Short mmCIF file of C-alpha atoms in Angstrom, two decimals:
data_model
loop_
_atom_site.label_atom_id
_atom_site.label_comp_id
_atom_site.label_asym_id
_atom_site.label_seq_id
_atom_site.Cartn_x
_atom_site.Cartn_y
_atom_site.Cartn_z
CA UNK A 13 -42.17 19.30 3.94
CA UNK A 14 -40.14 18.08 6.56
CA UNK A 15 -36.30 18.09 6.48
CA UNK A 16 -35.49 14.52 7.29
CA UNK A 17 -37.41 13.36 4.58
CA UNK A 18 -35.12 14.72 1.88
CA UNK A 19 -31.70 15.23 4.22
CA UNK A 20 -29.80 12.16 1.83
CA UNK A 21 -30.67 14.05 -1.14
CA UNK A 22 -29.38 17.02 0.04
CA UNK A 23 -25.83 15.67 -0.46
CA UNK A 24 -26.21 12.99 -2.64
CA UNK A 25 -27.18 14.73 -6.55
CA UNK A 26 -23.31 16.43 -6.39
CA UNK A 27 -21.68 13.19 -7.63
CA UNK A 28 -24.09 12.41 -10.51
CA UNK A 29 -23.38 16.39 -11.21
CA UNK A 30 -20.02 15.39 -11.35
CA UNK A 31 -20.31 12.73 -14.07
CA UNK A 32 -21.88 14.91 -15.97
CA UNK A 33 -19.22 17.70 -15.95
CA UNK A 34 -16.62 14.47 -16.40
CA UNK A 35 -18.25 14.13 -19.93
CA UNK A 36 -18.70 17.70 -21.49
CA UNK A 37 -17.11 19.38 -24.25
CA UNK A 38 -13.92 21.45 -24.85
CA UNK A 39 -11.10 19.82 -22.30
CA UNK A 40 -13.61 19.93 -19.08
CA UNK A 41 -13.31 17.76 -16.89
CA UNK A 42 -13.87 18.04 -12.83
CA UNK A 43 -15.20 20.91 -9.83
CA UNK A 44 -14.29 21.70 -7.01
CA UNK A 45 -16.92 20.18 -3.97
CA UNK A 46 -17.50 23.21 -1.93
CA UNK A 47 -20.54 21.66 0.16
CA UNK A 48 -18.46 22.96 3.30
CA UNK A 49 -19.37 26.19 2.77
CA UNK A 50 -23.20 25.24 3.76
CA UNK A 51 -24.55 23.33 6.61
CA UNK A 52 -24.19 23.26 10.66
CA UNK A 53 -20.70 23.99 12.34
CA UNK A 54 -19.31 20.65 11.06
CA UNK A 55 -15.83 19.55 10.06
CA UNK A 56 -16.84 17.77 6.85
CA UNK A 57 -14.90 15.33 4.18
CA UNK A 58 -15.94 15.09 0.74
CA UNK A 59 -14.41 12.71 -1.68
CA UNK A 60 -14.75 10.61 -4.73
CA UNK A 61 -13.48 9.63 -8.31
CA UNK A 62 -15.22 9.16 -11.68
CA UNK A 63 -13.52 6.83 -14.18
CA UNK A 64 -14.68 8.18 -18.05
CA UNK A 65 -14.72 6.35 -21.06
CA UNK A 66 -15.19 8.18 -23.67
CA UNK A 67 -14.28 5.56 -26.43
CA UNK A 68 -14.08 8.79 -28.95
CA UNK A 69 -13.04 7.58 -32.32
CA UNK A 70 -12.45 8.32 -36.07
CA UNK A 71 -14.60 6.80 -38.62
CA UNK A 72 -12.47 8.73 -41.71
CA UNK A 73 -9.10 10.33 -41.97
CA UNK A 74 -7.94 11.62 -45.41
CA UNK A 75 -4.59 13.66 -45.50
CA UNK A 76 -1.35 13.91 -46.99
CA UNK A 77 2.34 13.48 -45.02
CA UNK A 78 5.77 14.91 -46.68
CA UNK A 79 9.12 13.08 -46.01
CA UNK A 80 13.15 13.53 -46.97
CA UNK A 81 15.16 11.64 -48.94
CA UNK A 82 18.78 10.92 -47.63
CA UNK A 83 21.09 13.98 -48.65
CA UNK A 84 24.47 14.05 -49.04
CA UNK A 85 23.89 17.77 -49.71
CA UNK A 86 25.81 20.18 -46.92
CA UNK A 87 24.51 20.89 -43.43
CA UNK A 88 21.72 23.36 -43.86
CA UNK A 89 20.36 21.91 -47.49
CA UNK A 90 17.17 19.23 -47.50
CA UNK A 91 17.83 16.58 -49.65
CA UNK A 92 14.29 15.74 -52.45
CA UNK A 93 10.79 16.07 -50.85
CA UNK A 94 8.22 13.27 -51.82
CA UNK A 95 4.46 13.44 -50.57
CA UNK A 96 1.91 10.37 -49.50
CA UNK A 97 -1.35 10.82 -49.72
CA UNK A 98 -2.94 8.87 -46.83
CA UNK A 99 -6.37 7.49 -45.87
CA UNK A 100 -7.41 5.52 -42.88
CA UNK A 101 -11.06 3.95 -41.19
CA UNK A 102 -11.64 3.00 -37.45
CA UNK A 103 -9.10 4.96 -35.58
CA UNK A 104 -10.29 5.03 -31.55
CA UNK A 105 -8.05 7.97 -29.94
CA UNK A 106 -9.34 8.88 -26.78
CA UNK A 107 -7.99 7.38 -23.90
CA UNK A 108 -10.18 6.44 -20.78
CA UNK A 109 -9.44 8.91 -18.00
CA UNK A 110 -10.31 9.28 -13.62
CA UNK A 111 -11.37 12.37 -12.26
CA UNK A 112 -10.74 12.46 -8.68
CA UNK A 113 -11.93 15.21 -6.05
CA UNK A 114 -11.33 15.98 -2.56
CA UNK A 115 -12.38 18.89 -0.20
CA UNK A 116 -12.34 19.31 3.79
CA UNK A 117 -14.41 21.83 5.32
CA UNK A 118 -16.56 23.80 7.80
CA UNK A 119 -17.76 26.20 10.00
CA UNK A 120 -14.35 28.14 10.84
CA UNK A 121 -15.33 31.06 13.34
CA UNK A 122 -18.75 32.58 13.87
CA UNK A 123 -20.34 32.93 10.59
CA UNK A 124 -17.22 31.98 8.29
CA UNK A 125 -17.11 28.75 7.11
CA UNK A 126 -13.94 27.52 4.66
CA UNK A 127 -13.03 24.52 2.26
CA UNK A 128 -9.98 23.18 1.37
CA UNK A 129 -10.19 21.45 -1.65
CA UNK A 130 -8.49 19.40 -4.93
CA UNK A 131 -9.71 18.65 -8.15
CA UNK A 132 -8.49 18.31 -11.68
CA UNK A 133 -10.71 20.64 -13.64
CA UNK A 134 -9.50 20.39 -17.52
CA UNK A 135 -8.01 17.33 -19.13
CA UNK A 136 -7.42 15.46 -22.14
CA UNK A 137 -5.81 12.76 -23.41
CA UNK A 138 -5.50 11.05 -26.75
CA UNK A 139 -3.40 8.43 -28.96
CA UNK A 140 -3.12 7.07 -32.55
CA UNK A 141 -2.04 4.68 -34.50
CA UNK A 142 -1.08 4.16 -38.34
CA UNK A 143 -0.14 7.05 -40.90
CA UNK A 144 -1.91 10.12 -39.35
CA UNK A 145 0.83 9.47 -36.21
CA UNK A 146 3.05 11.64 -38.71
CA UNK A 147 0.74 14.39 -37.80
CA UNK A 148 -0.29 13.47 -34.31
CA UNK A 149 0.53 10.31 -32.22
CA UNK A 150 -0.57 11.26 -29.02
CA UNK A 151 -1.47 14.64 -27.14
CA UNK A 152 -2.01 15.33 -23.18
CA UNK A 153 -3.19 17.71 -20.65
CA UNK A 154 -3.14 17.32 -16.81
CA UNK A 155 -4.23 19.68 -14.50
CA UNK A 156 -4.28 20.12 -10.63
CA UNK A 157 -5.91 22.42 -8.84
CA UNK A 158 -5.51 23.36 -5.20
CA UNK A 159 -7.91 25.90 -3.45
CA UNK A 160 -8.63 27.52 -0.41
CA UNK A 161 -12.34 28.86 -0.80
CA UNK A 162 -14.21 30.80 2.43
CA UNK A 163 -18.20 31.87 3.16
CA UNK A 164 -19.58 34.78 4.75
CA UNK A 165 -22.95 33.77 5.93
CA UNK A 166 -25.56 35.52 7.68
CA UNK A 167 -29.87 35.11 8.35
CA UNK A 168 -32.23 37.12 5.80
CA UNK A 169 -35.89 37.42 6.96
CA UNK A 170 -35.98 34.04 5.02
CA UNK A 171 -33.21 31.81 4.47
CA UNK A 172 -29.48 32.41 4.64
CA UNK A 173 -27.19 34.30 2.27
CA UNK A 174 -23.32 33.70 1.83
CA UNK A 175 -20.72 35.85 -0.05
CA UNK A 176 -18.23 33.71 -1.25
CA UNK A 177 -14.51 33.99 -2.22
CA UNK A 178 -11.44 32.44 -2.26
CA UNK A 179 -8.19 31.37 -4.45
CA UNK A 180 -6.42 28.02 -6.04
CA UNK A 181 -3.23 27.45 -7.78
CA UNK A 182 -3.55 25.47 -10.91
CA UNK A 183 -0.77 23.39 -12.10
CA UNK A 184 -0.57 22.44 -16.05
CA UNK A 185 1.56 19.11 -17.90
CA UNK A 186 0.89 19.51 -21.45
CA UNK A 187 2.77 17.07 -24.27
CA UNK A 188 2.15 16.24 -27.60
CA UNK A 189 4.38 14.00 -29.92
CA UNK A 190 4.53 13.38 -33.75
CA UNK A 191 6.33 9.89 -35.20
CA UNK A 192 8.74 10.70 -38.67
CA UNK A 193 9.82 6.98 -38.70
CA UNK A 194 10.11 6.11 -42.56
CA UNK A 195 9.78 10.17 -43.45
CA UNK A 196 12.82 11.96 -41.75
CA UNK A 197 16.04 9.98 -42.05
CA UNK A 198 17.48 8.27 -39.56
CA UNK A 199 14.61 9.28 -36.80
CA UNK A 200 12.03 6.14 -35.04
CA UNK A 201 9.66 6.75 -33.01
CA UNK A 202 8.00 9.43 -31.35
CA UNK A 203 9.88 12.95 -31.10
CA UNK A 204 8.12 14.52 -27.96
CA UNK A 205 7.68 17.84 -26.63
CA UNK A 206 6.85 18.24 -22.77
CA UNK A 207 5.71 21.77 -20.75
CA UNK A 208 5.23 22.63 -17.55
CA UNK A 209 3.62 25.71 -15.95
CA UNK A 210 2.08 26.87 -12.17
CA UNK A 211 -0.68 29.75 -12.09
CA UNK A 212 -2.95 31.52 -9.36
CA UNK A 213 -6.66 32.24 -9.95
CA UNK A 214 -9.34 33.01 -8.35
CA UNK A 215 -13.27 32.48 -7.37
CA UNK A 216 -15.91 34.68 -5.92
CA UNK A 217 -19.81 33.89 -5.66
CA UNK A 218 -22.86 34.25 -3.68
CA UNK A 219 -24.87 31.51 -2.15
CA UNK A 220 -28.27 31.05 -0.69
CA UNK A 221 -30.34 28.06 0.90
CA UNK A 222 -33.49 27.98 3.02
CA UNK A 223 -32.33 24.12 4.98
CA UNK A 224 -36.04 23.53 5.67
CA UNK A 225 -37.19 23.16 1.75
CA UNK A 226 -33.58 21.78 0.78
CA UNK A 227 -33.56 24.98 -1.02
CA UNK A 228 -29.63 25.69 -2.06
CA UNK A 229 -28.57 28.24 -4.63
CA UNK A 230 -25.52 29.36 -5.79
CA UNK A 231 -23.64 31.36 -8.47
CA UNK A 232 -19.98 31.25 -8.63
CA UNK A 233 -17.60 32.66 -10.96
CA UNK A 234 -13.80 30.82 -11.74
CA UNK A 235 -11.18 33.27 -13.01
CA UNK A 236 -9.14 32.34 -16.30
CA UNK A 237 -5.39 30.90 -15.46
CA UNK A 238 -2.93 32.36 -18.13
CA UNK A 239 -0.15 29.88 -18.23
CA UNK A 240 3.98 30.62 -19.59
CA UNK A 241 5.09 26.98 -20.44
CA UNK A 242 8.46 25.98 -20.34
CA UNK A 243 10.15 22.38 -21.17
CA UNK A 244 11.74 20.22 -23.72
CA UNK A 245 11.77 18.92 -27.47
CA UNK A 246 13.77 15.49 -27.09
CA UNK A 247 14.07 13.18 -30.22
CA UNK A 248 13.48 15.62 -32.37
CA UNK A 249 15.19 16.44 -35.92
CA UNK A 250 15.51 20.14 -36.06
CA UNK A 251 17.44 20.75 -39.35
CA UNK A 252 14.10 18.97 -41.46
CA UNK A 253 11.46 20.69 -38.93
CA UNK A 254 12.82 23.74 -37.54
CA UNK A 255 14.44 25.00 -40.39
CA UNK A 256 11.03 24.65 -42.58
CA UNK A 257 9.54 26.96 -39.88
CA UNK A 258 12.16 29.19 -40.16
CA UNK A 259 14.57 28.04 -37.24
CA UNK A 260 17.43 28.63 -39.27
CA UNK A 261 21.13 26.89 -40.50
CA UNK A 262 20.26 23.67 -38.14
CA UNK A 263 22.87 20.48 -38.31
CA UNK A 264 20.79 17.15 -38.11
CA UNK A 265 24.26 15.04 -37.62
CA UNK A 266 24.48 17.31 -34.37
CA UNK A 267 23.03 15.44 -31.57
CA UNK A 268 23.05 18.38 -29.42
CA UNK A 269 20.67 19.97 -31.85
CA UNK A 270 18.44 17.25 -31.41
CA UNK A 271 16.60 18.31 -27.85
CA UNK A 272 16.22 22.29 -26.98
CA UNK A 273 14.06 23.96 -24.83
CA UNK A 274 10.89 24.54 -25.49
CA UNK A 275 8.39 27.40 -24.29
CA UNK A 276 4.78 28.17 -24.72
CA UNK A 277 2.02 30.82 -23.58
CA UNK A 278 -1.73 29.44 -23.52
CA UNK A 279 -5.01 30.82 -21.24
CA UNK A 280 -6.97 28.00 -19.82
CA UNK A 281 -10.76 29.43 -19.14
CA UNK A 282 -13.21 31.39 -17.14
CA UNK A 283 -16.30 29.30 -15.80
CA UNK A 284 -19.42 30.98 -14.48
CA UNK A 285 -21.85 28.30 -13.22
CA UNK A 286 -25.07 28.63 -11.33
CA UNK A 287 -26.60 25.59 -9.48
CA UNK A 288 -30.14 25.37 -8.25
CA UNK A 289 -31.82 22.06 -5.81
CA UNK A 290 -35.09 22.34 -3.99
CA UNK A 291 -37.69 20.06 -2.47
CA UNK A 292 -40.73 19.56 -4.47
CA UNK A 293 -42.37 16.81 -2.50
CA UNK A 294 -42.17 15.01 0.32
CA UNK A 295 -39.21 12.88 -0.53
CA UNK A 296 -38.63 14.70 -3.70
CA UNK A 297 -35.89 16.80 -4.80
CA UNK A 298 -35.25 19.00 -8.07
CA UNK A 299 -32.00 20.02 -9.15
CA UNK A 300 -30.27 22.08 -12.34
CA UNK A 301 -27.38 23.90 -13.01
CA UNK A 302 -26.26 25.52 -15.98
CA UNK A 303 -22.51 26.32 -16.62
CA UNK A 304 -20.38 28.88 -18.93
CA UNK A 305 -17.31 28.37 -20.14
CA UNK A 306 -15.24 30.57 -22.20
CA UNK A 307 -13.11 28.23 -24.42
CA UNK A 308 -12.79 30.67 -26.59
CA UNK A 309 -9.70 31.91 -24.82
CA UNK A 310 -7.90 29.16 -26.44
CA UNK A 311 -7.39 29.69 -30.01
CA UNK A 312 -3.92 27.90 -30.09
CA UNK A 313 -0.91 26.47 -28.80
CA UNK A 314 2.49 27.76 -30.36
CA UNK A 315 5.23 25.74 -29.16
CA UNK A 316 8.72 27.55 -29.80
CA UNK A 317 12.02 25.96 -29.85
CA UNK A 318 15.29 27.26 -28.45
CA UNK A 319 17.98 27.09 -30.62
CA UNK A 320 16.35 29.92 -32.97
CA UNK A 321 13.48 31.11 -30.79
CA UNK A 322 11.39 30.43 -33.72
CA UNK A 323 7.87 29.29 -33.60
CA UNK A 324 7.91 25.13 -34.05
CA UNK A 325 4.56 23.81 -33.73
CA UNK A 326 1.12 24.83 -33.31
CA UNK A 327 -2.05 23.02 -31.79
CA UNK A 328 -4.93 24.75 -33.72
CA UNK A 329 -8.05 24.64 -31.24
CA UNK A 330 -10.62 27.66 -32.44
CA UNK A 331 -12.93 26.49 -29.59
CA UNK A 332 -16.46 28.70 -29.02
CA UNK A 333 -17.57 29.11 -25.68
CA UNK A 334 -19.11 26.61 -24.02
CA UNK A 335 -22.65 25.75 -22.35
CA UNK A 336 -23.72 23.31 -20.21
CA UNK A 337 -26.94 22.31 -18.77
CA UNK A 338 -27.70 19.52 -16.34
CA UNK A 339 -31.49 18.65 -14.78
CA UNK A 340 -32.52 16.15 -12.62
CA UNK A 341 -34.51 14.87 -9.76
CA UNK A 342 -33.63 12.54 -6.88
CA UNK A 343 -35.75 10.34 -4.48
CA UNK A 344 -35.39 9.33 -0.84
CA UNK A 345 -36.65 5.51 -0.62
CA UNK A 346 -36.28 5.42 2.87
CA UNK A 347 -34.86 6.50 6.05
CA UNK A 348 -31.29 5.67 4.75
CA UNK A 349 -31.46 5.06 0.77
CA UNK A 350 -31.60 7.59 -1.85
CA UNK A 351 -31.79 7.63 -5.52
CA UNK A 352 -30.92 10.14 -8.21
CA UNK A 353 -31.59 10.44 -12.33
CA UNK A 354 -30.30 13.51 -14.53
CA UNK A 355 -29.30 14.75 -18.44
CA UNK A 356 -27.02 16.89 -19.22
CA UNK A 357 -26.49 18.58 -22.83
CA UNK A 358 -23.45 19.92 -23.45
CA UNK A 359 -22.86 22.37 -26.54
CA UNK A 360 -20.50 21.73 -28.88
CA UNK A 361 -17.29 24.23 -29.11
CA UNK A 362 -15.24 23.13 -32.28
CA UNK A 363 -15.29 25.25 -35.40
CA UNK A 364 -13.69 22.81 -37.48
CA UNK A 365 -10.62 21.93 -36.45
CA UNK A 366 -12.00 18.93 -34.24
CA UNK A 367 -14.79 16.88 -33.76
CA UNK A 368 -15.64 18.25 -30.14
CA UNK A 369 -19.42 18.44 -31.04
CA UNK A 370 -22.79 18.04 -28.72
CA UNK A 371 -22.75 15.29 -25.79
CA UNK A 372 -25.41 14.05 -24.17
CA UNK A 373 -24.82 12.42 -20.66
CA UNK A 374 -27.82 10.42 -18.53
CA UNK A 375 -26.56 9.74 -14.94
CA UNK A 376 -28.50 7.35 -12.46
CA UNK A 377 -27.15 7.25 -8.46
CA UNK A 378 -27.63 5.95 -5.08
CA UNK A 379 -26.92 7.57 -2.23
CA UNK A 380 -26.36 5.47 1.36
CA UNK A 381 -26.40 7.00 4.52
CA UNK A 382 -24.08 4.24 6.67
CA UNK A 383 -24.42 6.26 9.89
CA UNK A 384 -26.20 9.68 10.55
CA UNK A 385 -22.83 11.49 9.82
CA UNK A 386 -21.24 8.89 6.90
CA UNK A 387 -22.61 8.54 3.48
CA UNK A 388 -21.42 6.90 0.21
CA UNK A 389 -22.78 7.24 -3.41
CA UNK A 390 -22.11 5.21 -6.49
CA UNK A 391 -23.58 6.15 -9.72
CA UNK A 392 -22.88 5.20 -13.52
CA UNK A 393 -23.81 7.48 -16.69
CA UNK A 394 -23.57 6.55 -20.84
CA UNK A 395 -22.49 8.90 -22.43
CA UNK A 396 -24.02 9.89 -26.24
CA UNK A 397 -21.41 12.04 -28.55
CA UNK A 398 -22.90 13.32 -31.40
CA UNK A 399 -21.26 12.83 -35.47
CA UNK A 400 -18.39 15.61 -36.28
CA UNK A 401 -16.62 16.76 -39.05
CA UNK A 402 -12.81 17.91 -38.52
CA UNK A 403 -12.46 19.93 -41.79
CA UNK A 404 -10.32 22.70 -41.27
CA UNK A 405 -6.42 22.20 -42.70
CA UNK A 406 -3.88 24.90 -41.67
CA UNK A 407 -1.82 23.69 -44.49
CA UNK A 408 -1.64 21.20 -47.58
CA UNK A 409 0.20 18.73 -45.27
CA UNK A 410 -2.81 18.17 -42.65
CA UNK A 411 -6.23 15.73 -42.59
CA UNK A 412 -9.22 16.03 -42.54
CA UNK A 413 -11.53 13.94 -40.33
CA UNK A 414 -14.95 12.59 -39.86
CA UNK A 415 -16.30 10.97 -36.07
CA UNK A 416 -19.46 8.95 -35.96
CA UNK A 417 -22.31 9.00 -33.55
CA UNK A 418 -21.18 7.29 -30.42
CA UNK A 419 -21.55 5.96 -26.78
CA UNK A 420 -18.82 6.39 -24.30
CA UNK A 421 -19.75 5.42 -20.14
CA UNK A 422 -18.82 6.87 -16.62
CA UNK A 423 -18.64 5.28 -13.03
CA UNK A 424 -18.64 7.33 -9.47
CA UNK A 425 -17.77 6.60 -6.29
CA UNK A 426 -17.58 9.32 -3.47
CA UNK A 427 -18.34 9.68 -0.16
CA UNK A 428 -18.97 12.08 2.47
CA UNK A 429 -18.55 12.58 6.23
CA UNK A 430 -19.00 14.90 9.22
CA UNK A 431 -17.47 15.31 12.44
#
């Protein structure tokens, strides 16, 4: 098999591997490109973004919201309680999204080669409309991470081994916000809460590639981030909310009781994924990977409030551990065009308390060498989500939910070049 033949493939199946990561379950969402840690003694860029649209939605939502009657009672008394029962059809909540990644790397000294690179590996981000706003109007995660990731290669008898290692620092925005107008008096709109946190992990792994069959393996591990959270309730009316969770003797006709700091402690998760590509013909590449992801870590998100250091709100998440498994094959047309086509499944991790269930993602690509040294890719993927069921309730006042079968869609661009 000669190397030229399948050189543009060599490079080109990452990006399709990142659409397919772009779609999978739990809150995943990007990886780092560490293709700098393989190759000749090149200074290498690696870039590109994937816009996701995951056009998630509700079919169903059955639940029940509690509000307050005006009181002229004293400060630290609730004036009557009256419960709606609520039911809603047709309610889209996820948001479309962009994953964008960027590494720079290369052969450092000798045998050491290093990557510098960004990503934004977990992310979500949802809003409603309508009655079930009382329980949820919007929630959102953004993450950044920033590594530094270095290779230790040297010749076997056949092919090339690398030990790899290296660390990132992981930053974490997380809000959610709920919307009392009509049910808490004197409150519109949406009363907000908004964390913050920085944490250090980090990666180790082992590579190995023979160049000449466009054989690459490699097995890397991600460590688990454990974030402390710290930020702000603003708009929100402590003396109905807080005090129900135990916050204590709260004034509502206090403005200054109507914002406090806010703190939470949440684990973010341990990856282990192994990635496989090899030449099977002349022209013809194979490539797999299989990832593990242990969203188990987070259970929940318990948001307390300042005034009382009381427990305010929790995020109920439950998730199992993740799997997912992408195949594919790609196909060098020519001298400077290559194409790619993979699936990915991606199991399920809800337990009940979402609709996070099985997605299926098929990814097509091209790959364009412009010079020897510059290539681009563009590739597109749809995007299957199978039916769920969100039927755990932590309390009388919650809903229950039902999503349908569905088709969300994902574009790439990247590009890549050597110096």
């Amino acid at each position: 098999m000669k190397r030229l033949r399948i050189k543009a493939l060599l490079v080109g199946f990452s990006s399709l591997a990142v659409i397919g990561q772009a779609g999978a379950g739990g809150f995943n969402r990007g990886v780092a490109n560490l293709d700098g840690l393989y190759g000749a003694a090149q200074l290498g860029f690696y870039g590109g973004v994937t816009y996701v649209s995951p056009q998630r939605s509700y079919e169903t939502i059955e639940g029940t919201n509690v509000g307050f009657f005006p009181s002229t009672n004293p400060p630290g008394q609730s004036g009557p309680v009256y419960i709606t029962d609520f039911t809603q059809t047709d309610v889209t909540f996820s948001n479309d999204y962009v994953v964008p990644y960027a590494s720079v790397g290369g052969r450092i000294v000798g045998d050491v080669n290093c990557v510098g690179s960004y990503v934004q590996p977990f992310g979500a981000d949802s809003e409603y409309y309508g009655p079930i706003t009382f329980q949820t109007a919007s929630q959102k995660l953004e993450t950044n991470e920033y590594g530094l990731t270095c290779g230790y290669g040297f010749d076997l008898s056949k092919g090339r081994l690398s030990l790899i290692g290296g660390t990132f620092y992981e930053t974490v925005d997380y809000s959610q916000a709920r919307n009392f107008t009509g049910y808490i008096p004197g409150v519109s709109g949406d009363s907000t809460v908004a964390l913050d946190s920085g944490a250090w992990g980090y990666r180790l792994g082992v590579g190995y590639e023979i160049p000449e069959y466009a054989l690459k393996a490699q097995l890397l591990y991600r460590s688990q981030t454990n974030h402390d959270a710290s930020g702000e309730y603003s708009n929100t009316p402590f003396y109905y909310l807080a005090a129900l969770n135990g916050a204590g003797n709260l004034n509502p006709y206090n403005p200054s009781q109507l914002s406090a700091p806010a703190s939470a402690t949440a684990s973010l998760p341990a990856m282990l994924d192994l990635t496989v590509q090899s030449g099977i013909a002349e022209g013809w590449l194979a490539f797999g990977s299989v990832k593990w992801t242990d969203w188990s870590v987070l259970s929940s998100i318990i948001v307390t409030e300042g005034l009382a250091n009381q427990p305010f709100s929790t995020t109920r998440f439950f998730f199992e551990d993740g799997w997912t498994v992408t195949g594919g094959v790609g196909h060098r047309f020519n001298e400077s065009l290559a194409g790619s086509f993979s699936i990915t499944w991606d199991k399920g991790v809800t337990t009940g308390w979402d609709t996070l269930t099985d997605t299926w993602t098929f990814a097509g690509g091209v790959a364009y060498d412009v010079k020897e040294n510059i290539q681009v890719r563009a590739g597109g993927a749809a995007i299957y989500f199978t039916e769920g069921q969100k039927w755990q309730t932590a309390s009388p006042i919650d809903y229950v939910a039902s999503s349908p079968a569905e088709w969300g869609y994902a574009l790439s661009i990247s590009a890549a070049a050597k110096f």
